Amino acid sequence: MQMQMQIPLTRDLVLIGGGHAHALVLRKWGMRPLPGVRLTVINPGPTAPYSGMLPGHIAGHYQQNDLEIDLVKLARFAGARIIDGRAVALDPVSKTVTVQDHGVIEYDVASLDIGITSELPQLRGFSDHAIGAKPLDDYAEHWRGFLSTAKTNGEAGPVTVIGGGVAGVELAMAMAFALHQAIGKAEVTVIEARDQLTGIGEDTRQRLMAALKENGVTLWTGAEIAEITKDGPRLKSGEVIPSALTIGAAGALPQPWLQNTGLPLTDGFVTVGPTLQVDGHTDLFAVGDCAHMRHAPRPKAGVYAVRAAPVLHDNLRAVLTGQSLRPYHPQKDYLKLISLGGQSALAEKYRRPWSGPWLWRWKNRIDRKFMLKFQDLPAMETPTLPPVAALGVAEELGNGQPICAGCGSKVGPGALSDAISTLPKIQRDDVLTAAGDDAATLRIGGVQQVLTTDHLRAFTEDPALMARITAIHALGDIWAMGAAPQAVLTNVILPRMNATLQRRTLHEILHAAGEVFRDAGAEIVGGHSTLGSELTIGFTLTGLTETPILQSGGHPGDVLILTRPLGSGTVLAAEMQGRADGRDVMNMLGIMGRSQACAAEILHEAHAMTDVTGFGLAGHLQAICKASGTGAVIMVDDLLFYDGAQNLAEAGIRSSLYDANLAHAPLIGAQGAKGALLHDPQTAGGLLAAVAADRADGILNKLHEASVPAVRIGHLTKGAPDIICR
């Protein structure tokens, strides 16, 4: 019998930044991954904007998602972990990258594609009263807010763009066009310190001057700015140009933190040679606008990053496998396609211009074709059944959907309860556990100690984020019992990897989990680790309480409060299939990783409480009803759901535990997507508390003051443990 070998991980490849070149590398990597390499991408945000479509988005021709590369989907396709954070330091000697609000990431081979900034820190008042056109996503978000306010008010203050290069005039015309479309008028000014528009030939300059005039954009040349005030830029001549929104587009500036890396820099940009390796560092590459190619200096333009991507991909693989590298020879010039506000464009190459609507259509086709590379990723092959298999295998596999991770991979509630019911009755008088409660209760002297354990199959490739969410998830049982967390044992299963990666991974896990537990008042005291087929993280916890909150304490009339949205199982299932929006995924993971200690403290007076996890809201509420001898009513329209969850549920996305949950806890009156999400398995889900009716409003006010997204979702009723949805 032939056995399939599990390839151990031996090298960490880290892509710092989600620029065009790195996005293309991720796509190529997903089509042909290199066994033994753990791939990581670090980016501040779940998406990366495509610069070629930004002016069209500013003008209103494209929606936000038209120009955003979904790095979460792309990372899933490439088998990479994505870390949502901004790199703020790099040490090429220790081979570490520091990520803001995340910590240190070690690498064996790394690549920089972090772009540039248009911030002008040397210009007094800029940081307080202006915003750079780059990073693109920050500017685009700021502009969307400005335009939305203009539409609401029916008017907008004047807009000023600093810089008369191609980028500045292109964005000025785009903003003018959008304001004319929104409110029928616009006041946009371009300020250029030189005596003419820059970066183009004379014929192109004349055509751009005419386009600016046609869009109603005022151009100031030979105008040097002394400072940016709250009223607008003040020129050295003393005149203040009124501005409610000031955009910096006066050139490409390197990211400031590169100055502290010790890397070779040219005017602040990372110096690289023909193979795109940083000078003096064979294990570090740099591409795109953040790099200076000493062998072939070129202007800062996205076309060079796109053309460099195949060479970068091949050279990264070459370094990781000990093969020879190949050089990158950039083209001498490139076709500039400049948007003119409306759906018209101007082109220039070798100083020769062309213009007209047909160029816009051509540019639009080029841009959409590029984005289609990331929006229409090749489908992953579905494993096929062997020609002969035991009865029931096909039925168990169903539609071939892979088993979910997190709480979606738990054993079904029916099978679990049946197995537990066969256990002998507890004989010890110091074990006070009631059937079905979230944690065991032990009497130790005059103190009651609660004890629980939980573990999760990883649903993210980021071990630190997975550890944080698992810690929050495991603490839920302690908090639900009204106990104060005390001590923690860890249980970690790592996928097969060498000793170096074991050390790195365990450090990330213990650091992230330790931070969560210390904030909750608990300490990690030990644990166990082993190697297996996939990352699994678990914790065993104790907590202390004078009087535990039991599931059996509910009374008819009690108000039901839930502290978190529903739908994590559905969103995670969709993410595994490449069908979830990356922004929705990252937003949800951020909520899942927040502590619920404050919410637990506010809910200490609850009559009954549990945390909503694998068996869904319906299953966990049913447990309270059965233990308390009550029924329940759920006001479905009052529930909160994670962004994207309802649409995904409407599209038929279900967690692999959904069917078992549905069979175990049927609801009366549940309909549609919202009804389905009542059975959705939650990971690090909210606390579900039954509180006295006359105390509910006060408790909710305290929760909201503490920024807990808690809602009143229904109440307990007399009678059978039925759950009615209204």
XYZ file of C-alpha atoms in Angstrom:
726
model
C 0.000 0.000 0.000
C 1.391 3.399 -1.029
C 1.339 6.074 1.685
C 1.198 9.784 0.909
C 4.059 11.639 2.580
C 3.338 14.799 4.556
C 5.942 17.324 3.450
C 7.455 19.138 6.455
C 7.628 22.928 6.477
C 11.242 24.101 6.536
C 11.334 27.706 5.253
C 9.394 30.899 5.968
C 8.806 33.174 2.975
C 7.329 36.535 3.984
C 5.849 39.030 1.505
C 5.769 42.447 3.160
C 3.053 44.490 1.491
C 0.223 43.590 -0.857
C 1.357 45.575 -3.890
C 0.826 44.584 -7.509
C 3.959 42.425 -7.764
C 3.221 40.499 -4.577
C -0.406 39.958 -5.596
C 0.760 38.407 -8.864
C 3.323 36.279 -6.998
C 0.556 34.968 -4.727
C -1.540 34.030 -7.744
C 1.328 32.181 -9.430
C 2.239 30.514 -6.121
C -1.292 29.174 -5.709
C -1.091 27.531 -9.117
C 2.256 25.888 -8.290
C 3.168 26.036 -4.578
C 6.638 25.086 -3.438
C 6.484 22.166 -0.964
C 8.131 22.889 2.374
C 7.578 26.660 2.297
C 5.235 28.508 4.665
C 4.103 31.614 2.828
C 3.028 34.759 4.689
C 1.729 38.085 3.372
C 1.633 41.154 5.626
C -0.629 44.053 4.646
C -2.502 46.811 6.470
C -5.997 45.722 5.507
C -7.684 42.801 3.753
C -7.536 44.390 0.294
C -5.024 46.181 -1.927
C -6.196 48.829 -4.405
C -5.173 48.636 -8.053
C -3.691 52.051 -8.849
C -4.686 51.965 -12.519
C -8.383 52.160 -11.654
C -8.154 54.641 -8.773
C -8.915 57.788 -10.823
C -11.915 56.024 -12.343
C -13.123 55.126 -8.849
C -12.623 58.695 -7.620
C -14.627 59.940 -10.614
C -17.405 57.437 -9.908
C -16.907 55.108 -12.879
C -15.936 52.131 -10.696
C -17.270 50.803 -7.418
C -14.893 50.203 -4.540
C -14.745 46.433 -5.051
C -13.947 46.899 -8.764
C -10.424 48.073 -7.977
C -9.679 46.156 -4.789
C -7.623 42.973 -4.846
C -9.069 40.716 -2.147
C -5.927 39.534 -0.390
C -7.864 37.199 1.903
C -9.206 35.218 -1.048
C -5.849 35.388 -2.770
C -4.020 34.140 0.324
C -6.481 31.248 0.694
C -5.859 30.331 -2.949
C -2.088 30.497 -2.433
C -2.207 28.525 0.825
C -0.687 31.525 2.601
C -1.369 33.131 5.927
C -2.354 36.774 5.828
C -1.488 39.113 8.674
C -3.660 42.230 8.809
C -1.202 44.846 10.015
C 1.294 47.482 8.970
C 5.006 46.628 8.901
C 6.881 49.253 10.913
C 10.394 47.789 11.229
C 12.703 45.242 9.634
C 15.971 43.805 10.932
C 17.907 42.112 8.103
C 20.441 40.652 10.548
C 17.979 38.835 12.826
C 15.622 38.394 9.844
C 12.568 39.810 11.577
C 9.686 42.051 10.589
C 7.797 44.000 13.240
C 4.072 44.376 12.551
C 2.141 47.074 14.363
C -0.300 45.630 16.955
C 0.824 42.105 16.085
C 4.452 41.581 17.021
C 7.563 40.147 15.413
C 7.512 37.784 12.417
C 10.673 35.872 11.518
C 11.641 34.975 7.963
C 14.144 32.971 5.956
C 13.441 34.843 2.727
C 11.420 38.047 2.439
C 10.314 40.587 -0.149
C 9.270 44.232 0.196
C 6.430 45.675 -1.898
C 5.109 48.406 0.412
C 4.649 51.208 -2.084
C 5.303 54.860 -1.366
C 3.653 57.761 0.386
C 2.587 61.215 -0.768
C 2.650 62.559 2.768
C 4.708 65.737 3.021
C 6.006 65.728 6.603
C 8.451 68.530 5.847
C 5.546 70.847 4.977
C 4.273 72.476 8.168
C 0.638 71.619 8.932
C 0.359 68.828 6.358
C -0.276 66.010 8.847
C -3.015 68.047 10.542
C -4.803 69.532 7.552
C -4.063 67.360 4.488
C -3.830 63.765 3.290
C -1.464 62.090 0.849
C -2.757 60.533 -2.363
C -0.694 57.503 -1.378
C -1.258 55.097 0.278
C -4.133 54.815 -2.181
C -6.592 53.077 0.139
C -6.355 55.810 2.806
C -6.968 58.535 0.241
C -9.835 56.660 -1.455
C -11.591 56.106 1.868
C -11.193 59.768 2.813
C -12.552 60.854 -0.561
C -15.596 58.593 -0.313
C -16.476 60.222 3.000
C -15.999 63.738 1.564
C -18.178 62.983 -1.478
C -20.886 61.348 0.653
C -21.073 64.442 2.863
C -21.271 66.631 -0.238
C -24.209 64.626 -1.579
C -25.996 64.832 1.778
C -25.474 68.586 2.152
C -25.864 69.461 -1.517
C -22.599 71.384 -1.454
C -18.876 70.874 -0.934
C -15.983 73.054 0.087
C -13.083 73.684 -2.290
C -10.591 70.912 -3.027
C -6.864 71.466 -3.547
C -4.288 69.098 -5.028
C -0.606 69.731 -4.293
C 1.472 68.618 -7.276
C 1.116 69.154 -11.017
C 2.437 65.820 -12.180
C 0.350 63.217 -14.003
C -1.064 61.803 -10.754
C -2.069 65.208 -9.416
C -3.908 66.445 -12.502
C -5.546 63.048 -13.065
C -6.971 62.989 -9.529
C -7.973 66.669 -9.714
C -10.029 66.053 -12.855
C -11.554 62.906 -11.350
C -12.665 64.748 -8.192
C -14.021 67.666 -10.213
C -16.020 65.311 -12.433
C -17.452 63.437 -9.432
C -18.498 66.658 -7.672
C -20.165 67.984 -10.841
C -22.103 64.723 -11.125
C -23.070 64.752 -7.430
C -23.964 68.399 -6.757
C -23.632 70.146 -10.116
C -20.551 72.196 -9.235
C -16.944 71.860 -8.162
C -14.104 74.081 -7.029
C -10.827 72.221 -7.561
C -7.344 73.720 -7.691
C -3.948 72.235 -8.600
C -0.839 73.869 -7.103
C 2.520 73.228 -8.798
C 5.794 74.731 -7.557
C 7.381 74.625 -11.014
C 6.286 76.848 -13.867
C 4.491 74.068 -15.761
C 2.962 70.581 -15.464
C 5.670 67.961 -14.992
C 6.581 64.478 -16.191
C 5.193 64.795 -19.738
C 6.074 66.158 -23.161
C 5.005 69.549 -24.480
C 2.189 68.273 -26.722
C 0.758 66.174 -23.888
C 1.087 69.153 -21.531
C -1.019 71.338 -23.797
C -3.733 68.696 -24.062
C -3.792 68.258 -20.284
C -4.051 72.013 -19.782
C -7.098 72.009 -22.051
C -8.607 69.035 -20.171
C -8.121 70.794 -16.817
C -9.914 73.863 -18.161
C -12.727 71.721 -19.544
C -13.205 70.142 -16.095
C -13.194 73.550 -14.407
C -9.934 72.886 -12.553
C -7.837 75.925 -11.675
C -4.072 75.565 -12.130
C -1.502 77.545 -10.140
C 2.067 77.165 -11.405
C 5.212 78.640 -9.916
C 3.398 78.605 -6.559
C 5.470 77.466 -3.575
C 3.603 76.479 -0.414
C 4.779 77.766 2.964
C 2.402 75.744 5.133
C -0.988 74.031 5.246
C -3.497 75.807 7.476
C -6.990 74.806 8.550
C -8.307 77.167 5.874
C -6.068 75.803 3.105
C -2.509 76.018 1.745
C -0.717 79.304 2.392
C 1.708 80.251 -0.371
C 5.088 81.838 0.284
C 3.598 84.956 -1.293
C 1.229 85.056 1.705
C -1.954 84.167 -0.154
C -4.148 81.399 1.295
C -5.925 79.153 -1.219
C -9.226 78.116 0.447
C -9.518 74.350 0.791
C -11.812 71.990 2.681
C -9.886 68.974 1.365
C -6.183 69.133 0.556
C -4.524 66.214 -1.231
C -0.762 65.755 -1.485
C 0.404 64.358 -4.839
C 3.701 66.185 -5.176
C 5.918 63.204 -5.763
C 6.867 59.766 -4.551
C 8.333 59.570 -1.065
C 9.679 56.406 0.590
C 8.109 54.914 3.687
C 9.900 56.663 6.599
C 10.573 53.508 8.622
C 12.946 52.192 5.949
C 15.531 54.707 7.221
C 15.953 52.660 10.402
C 16.466 49.245 8.782
C 20.151 49.533 7.929
C 19.335 48.541 4.341
C 21.137 50.213 1.415
C 18.966 53.136 0.302
C 18.988 55.514 -2.643
C 17.070 58.694 -1.799
C 15.271 56.636 0.817
C 14.268 53.809 -1.538
C 15.641 50.270 -1.120
C 18.489 49.664 -3.555
C 18.238 46.432 -5.561
C 20.251 44.823 -8.320
C 19.217 43.042 -11.539
C 17.829 39.991 -9.674
C 15.689 42.300 -7.473
C 17.710 41.266 -4.413
C 18.565 44.031 -1.983
C 22.214 44.940 -2.295
C 24.201 42.883 0.224
C 21.233 40.714 1.250
C 20.658 37.574 -0.810
C 17.614 36.619 1.290
C 15.758 39.932 0.853
C 14.068 41.336 -2.260
C 12.300 44.616 -3.019
C 9.995 45.535 -5.906
C 7.573 48.221 -6.984
C 7.689 51.841 -5.970
C 9.595 51.176 -2.725
C 12.613 49.885 -4.684
C 15.358 51.683 -6.598
C 16.809 49.594 -9.427
C 20.429 50.734 -9.543
C 21.022 48.864 -12.813
C 18.064 50.508 -14.551
C 16.543 53.511 -12.699
C 12.930 54.095 -13.701
C 10.072 56.420 -12.681
C 7.646 55.203 -10.014
C 4.965 53.439 -12.062
C 2.868 50.330 -11.506
C 3.768 48.896 -14.897
C 7.280 48.092 -13.694
C 5.965 46.208 -10.654
C 3.619 44.170 -12.846
C 6.408 43.296 -15.294
C 8.784 42.438 -12.428
C 6.370 39.987 -10.800
C 7.265 36.871 -12.873
C 10.975 37.466 -12.274
C 10.393 37.993 -8.548
C 8.326 34.795 -8.352
C 10.984 32.733 -10.100
C 13.836 34.224 -8.063
C 12.075 33.652 -4.744
C 11.665 30.001 -5.667
C 15.280 29.886 -6.823
C 16.627 31.190 -3.509
C 14.415 28.784 -1.570
C 15.589 25.797 -3.622
C 19.238 26.741 -4.138
C 18.912 27.406 -7.869
C 20.314 30.226 -10.013
C 18.455 33.528 -10.385
C 17.596 35.518 -13.511
C 17.774 39.283 -14.091
C 14.916 41.713 -14.611
C 15.305 44.049 -17.587
C 12.620 46.758 -17.409
C 11.371 48.384 -20.587
C 12.807 51.818 -21.365
C 9.462 53.610 -21.553
C 5.836 52.717 -20.991
C 2.439 53.765 -22.246
C 0.913 56.381 -19.937
C -2.893 56.211 -19.963
C -4.267 59.292 -18.208
C -7.951 59.574 -17.245
C -9.510 62.950 -18.050
C -12.304 62.986 -15.483
C -15.132 61.640 -17.617
C -14.910 58.473 -19.652
C -12.153 59.819 -21.839
C -8.405 59.342 -21.660
C -5.110 60.632 -22.998
C -2.168 58.409 -23.861
C 1.523 59.198 -24.178
C 4.542 57.135 -25.133
C 7.893 58.460 -26.281
C 6.430 61.952 -25.726
C 3.767 61.394 -28.376
C 0.128 61.916 -27.238
C -3.221 60.490 -28.310
C -6.630 61.233 -26.783
C -10.302 60.343 -27.090
C -13.122 58.193 -25.685
C -11.770 55.143 -27.509
C -8.690 55.322 -25.290
C -10.899 55.171 -22.197
C -12.550 52.023 -23.544
C -9.112 50.544 -24.241
C -7.837 51.502 -20.787
C -10.974 50.079 -19.198
C -10.436 46.720 -20.967
C -6.788 46.603 -19.868
C -7.643 47.413 -16.247
C -10.547 44.986 -16.007
C -8.475 42.230 -17.601
C -5.800 42.765 -14.956
C -8.326 42.663 -12.116
C -9.967 39.552 -13.540
C -6.755 37.682 -12.704
C -7.678 38.052 -9.017
C -11.461 37.991 -9.247
C -11.640 34.772 -11.267
C -9.071 32.553 -9.602
C -8.669 29.053 -11.010
C -10.972 26.562 -9.288
C -9.293 24.194 -6.879
C -9.629 20.529 -7.803
C -12.228 18.624 -5.793
C -10.892 15.311 -4.440
C -12.547 12.372 -6.152
C -13.863 9.267 -4.459
C -12.007 6.005 -5.045
C -13.852 3.659 -7.412
C -14.737 1.344 -4.521
C -15.622 2.545 -1.017
C -17.696 1.343 1.925
C -21.434 1.911 2.019
C -22.314 5.349 3.332
C -19.086 7.085 2.313
C -20.679 9.048 -0.541
C -23.633 10.062 1.631
C -21.343 11.208 4.442
C -19.249 13.317 2.070
C -22.402 14.849 0.584
C -21.510 17.580 -1.900
C -17.797 17.187 -1.266
C -17.546 20.262 0.940
C -14.457 20.032 3.158
C -15.107 19.751 6.863
C -15.202 23.155 8.510
C -12.627 24.264 11.044
C -13.251 26.055 14.328
C -16.477 25.009 16.025
C -17.854 23.909 12.671
C -15.749 20.744 12.964
C -17.207 19.628 16.280
C -19.024 16.339 16.735
C -22.766 16.829 16.322
C -24.805 17.603 19.471
C -26.882 14.446 19.168
C -23.896 12.111 19.012
C -22.211 13.949 21.882
C -25.220 13.943 24.198
C -25.883 10.255 23.481
C -22.290 9.372 24.382
C -22.307 11.458 27.571
C -25.582 9.891 28.711
C -23.864 6.492 28.900
C -21.309 7.658 31.459
C -21.806 6.416 35.025
C -23.219 8.774 37.630
C -20.621 10.954 39.352
C -19.700 9.471 42.724
C -17.439 12.129 44.219
C -19.159 14.635 46.492
C -16.641 17.385 45.644
C -17.606 17.301 41.941
C -20.731 19.455 41.691
C -21.203 19.453 37.930
C -24.754 19.738 36.617
C -25.426 18.000 33.305
C -24.967 20.306 30.324
C -23.284 23.204 32.114
C -20.410 24.978 30.398
C -17.766 23.851 32.882
C -17.335 21.349 35.690
C -17.709 22.756 39.213
C -15.363 21.432 41.885
C -15.491 22.135 45.619
C -12.006 22.739 47.008
C -12.114 23.697 50.664
C -14.414 26.689 50.914
C -13.928 27.685 47.284
C -15.717 26.557 44.128
C -13.473 26.046 41.130
C -14.763 25.633 37.582
C -12.851 23.538 35.056
C -13.221 23.428 31.266
C -11.298 22.448 28.158
C -11.660 23.371 24.490
C -9.663 23.110 21.301
C -10.125 24.214 17.691
C -8.894 23.123 14.289
C -7.259 26.162 12.706
C -9.370 28.145 10.246
C -6.636 30.728 9.621
C -3.007 30.149 8.685
C -1.961 32.848 11.180
C -1.082 30.935 14.378
C -1.054 34.093 16.530
C -4.556 35.134 15.469
C -5.764 31.543 15.818
C -4.327 31.363 19.339
C -5.979 34.616 20.334
C -9.408 33.555 19.079
C -9.071 30.089 20.624
C -8.172 31.670 23.976
C -11.261 33.929 23.814
C -13.328 30.914 22.819
C -12.081 28.758 25.711
C -12.559 31.588 28.212
C -16.220 31.731 27.202
C -17.043 28.697 29.370
C -15.401 30.296 32.412
C -17.105 33.649 31.849
C -20.465 31.961 31.263
C -20.231 30.362 34.695
C -19.635 33.758 36.309
C -16.125 32.723 37.346
C -12.819 34.594 37.372
C -10.221 32.904 35.089
C -7.343 31.385 37.056
C -4.905 28.953 35.373
C -4.378 27.644 31.844
C -2.795 24.530 30.311
C -2.043 24.617 26.589
C -2.371 21.797 24.074
C -0.897 22.477 20.651
C -0.692 20.225 17.606
C 1.655 21.652 14.964
C 1.760 20.473 11.366
C 5.023 18.733 10.544
C 7.824 21.318 10.426
C 11.492 21.615 11.300
C 12.760 22.730 14.696
C 13.223 26.349 13.647
C 9.633 26.746 12.464
C 8.388 24.857 15.542
C 10.093 27.417 17.754
C 8.768 30.365 15.735
C 5.214 29.038 15.680
C 5.057 28.118 19.359
C 6.434 31.536 20.262
C 3.687 33.276 18.261
C 0.979 31.056 19.781
C 2.094 31.400 23.392
C 2.753 35.126 23.094
C -0.698 35.854 21.626
C -2.581 33.501 23.978
C -0.609 34.662 27.003
C -1.579 38.249 26.296
C -5.278 37.302 26.207
C -5.130 35.220 29.378
C -3.145 37.792 31.346
C -5.652 40.491 30.403
C -8.389 38.166 31.710
C -6.513 37.576 34.985
C -5.265 34.050 34.246
C -1.786 32.582 33.820
C -0.445 29.885 31.498
C 1.166 27.290 33.759
C 2.179 24.566 31.306
C 0.827 22.276 28.646
C 1.634 19.776 25.960
C 2.627 19.894 22.284
C 2.938 17.391 19.471
C 3.227 17.192 15.684
C 0.255 16.134 13.582
C -1.434 16.709 10.256
C -2.730 20.237 10.899
C -2.613 23.105 13.377
C -4.900 22.556 16.353
C -4.840 24.728 19.472
C -6.530 23.913 22.773
C -6.641 25.212 26.334
C -7.712 23.731 29.651
C -8.755 26.411 32.124
C -9.782 26.815 35.718
C -11.696 29.653 37.296
C -12.899 30.653 40.752
C -16.380 31.662 41.869
C -18.447 31.852 45.022
C -21.705 31.014 43.243
C -21.532 29.749 39.670
C -24.144 30.835 37.124
C -25.858 27.669 35.892
C -27.943 27.017 32.828
C -30.763 25.881 35.111
C -31.328 29.314 36.679
C -33.629 30.844 34.066
C -37.170 32.002 34.914
C -40.185 32.614 32.667
C -40.178 36.280 31.735
C -36.400 36.611 31.823
C -35.038 38.739 28.996
C -32.464 37.110 26.700
C -29.348 39.174 25.889
C -26.727 38.169 23.310
C -23.373 39.970 23.219
C -22.134 39.180 19.705
C -23.367 38.819 16.107
C -24.146 35.438 14.577
C -22.879 33.848 11.377
C -19.196 33.090 11.935
C -19.592 29.457 10.837
C -21.188 30.483 7.554
C -18.584 33.156 6.805
C -15.736 30.752 7.621
C -17.273 28.035 5.455
C -17.553 30.514 2.583
C -13.982 31.698 3.128
C -12.732 28.099 2.798
C -14.518 27.960 -0.551
C -13.147 31.325 -1.696
C -16.630 32.894 -1.678
C -16.450 35.311 1.259
C -15.505 38.973 0.972
C -12.095 39.510 2.571
C -13.249 42.647 4.357
C -16.101 40.721 5.964
C -13.727 37.947 7.030
C -11.206 40.309 8.621
C -13.901 42.353 10.331
C -15.386 39.177 11.825
C -12.015 37.811 12.966
C -11.324 41.127 14.653
C -14.551 40.880 16.662
C -13.924 37.218 17.501
C -10.514 38.144 18.908
C -11.856 40.715 21.386
C -12.126 39.861 25.051
C -15.542 39.388 26.631
C -14.313 39.877 30.196
C -16.085 43.232 30.518
C -19.361 41.783 29.203
C -19.087 38.848 31.640
C -18.573 41.239 34.549
C -21.654 43.274 33.603
C -23.718 40.070 33.249
C -22.697 38.697 36.659
C -26.294 39.021 37.895
C -27.717 36.811 35.118
C -30.075 34.040 36.262
C -28.679 31.698 33.581
C -25.887 32.059 31.063
C -23.961 30.168 28.388
C -21.696 31.018 25.488
C -22.983 30.439 21.975
C -20.504 28.154 20.226
C -20.636 24.962 18.151
C -24.310 24.082 18.538
C -25.492 27.516 17.430
C -27.867 29.914 19.122
C -30.744 27.436 18.848
C -28.821 24.573 20.447
C -27.387 26.589 23.315
C -30.676 28.342 24.042
C -32.394 24.960 24.045
C -29.889 23.811 26.675
C -30.931 26.709 28.933
C -34.606 25.992 28.322
C -34.275 22.279 29.130
C -32.222 22.912 32.262
C -34.513 25.731 33.474
C -37.824 24.083 32.534
C -38.854 26.935 30.233
C -39.534 27.704 26.610
C -38.266 30.732 24.688
C -39.236 33.291 22.090
C -36.636 34.752 19.720
C -37.258 38.065 17.955
C -35.328 37.211 14.807
C -35.257 40.763 13.409
C -33.514 41.974 16.575
C -30.511 39.682 16.086
C -27.173 40.971 14.838
C -25.283 39.131 12.102
C -21.713 39.401 10.888
C -21.279 41.375 7.664
C -21.898 39.130 4.689
C -23.401 36.261 6.699
C -27.005 36.749 5.573
C -26.125 36.995 1.888
C -23.951 33.884 2.128
C -26.680 31.969 3.954
C -29.174 33.118 1.308
C -26.809 31.688 -1.320
C -26.945 28.297 0.401
C -23.596 28.351 2.215
C -23.749 26.147 5.308
C -21.175 24.994 7.838
C -20.556 21.254 7.874
C -22.099 21.047 11.386
C -25.298 22.798 10.313
C -27.389 19.711 9.517
C -26.618 18.069 12.871
C -27.485 21.294 14.711
C -30.744 21.648 12.793
C -31.811 18.094 13.631
C -30.958 18.480 17.330
C -32.699 21.800 18.053
C -35.657 22.373 15.698
C -37.252 25.810 15.842
C -40.853 26.896 15.379
C -41.313 29.622 12.776
C -37.685 29.924 11.636
C -37.497 30.979 7.997
C -35.010 32.081 5.386
C -31.383 33.015 5.841
C -31.888 34.402 9.340
C -33.586 31.190 10.405
C -30.707 29.133 9.035
C -28.165 31.252 10.906
C -29.824 30.355 14.223
C -28.262 26.895 13.762
C -24.906 28.212 12.575
C -21.973 26.985 14.732
C -20.154 29.909 16.317
C -16.507 30.175 17.280
C -15.702 32.617 20.101
C -19.397 33.412 20.035
C -21.299 35.770 22.282
C -22.509 35.261 25.829
C -26.210 34.392 26.015
C -27.725 35.542 29.311
C -31.184 35.305 30.834
C -31.652 38.353 33.085
C -34.526 39.714 35.150
C -36.872 41.798 32.988
C -36.677 44.844 35.246
C -32.862 44.804 35.040
C -32.491 44.273 31.288
C -32.454 47.911 30.158
C -29.855 48.899 32.726
C -27.640 45.950 31.827
C -27.904 46.716 28.107
C -26.989 50.355 28.736
C -23.867 49.279 30.636
C -22.909 46.870 27.849
C -23.312 49.562 25.206
C -21.275 52.032 27.275
C -18.520 49.390 27.291
C -18.763 49.125 23.453
C -20.228 45.610 23.620
C -22.575 45.027 20.609
C -25.206 43.402 22.820
C -28.896 43.118 21.870
C -32.130 41.951 23.468
C -33.145 38.932 21.378
C -36.244 37.586 23.174
C -37.383 36.097 26.470
C -38.014 32.852 28.332
C -41.552 31.508 28.573
C -43.536 29.002 30.621
C -44.111 25.515 29.311
C -42.253 23.001 27.145
C -38.681 23.777 26.007
C -39.825 24.915 22.571
C -38.168 27.869 20.845
C -40.536 30.058 18.837
C -39.206 32.523 16.249
C -41.100 35.712 15.556
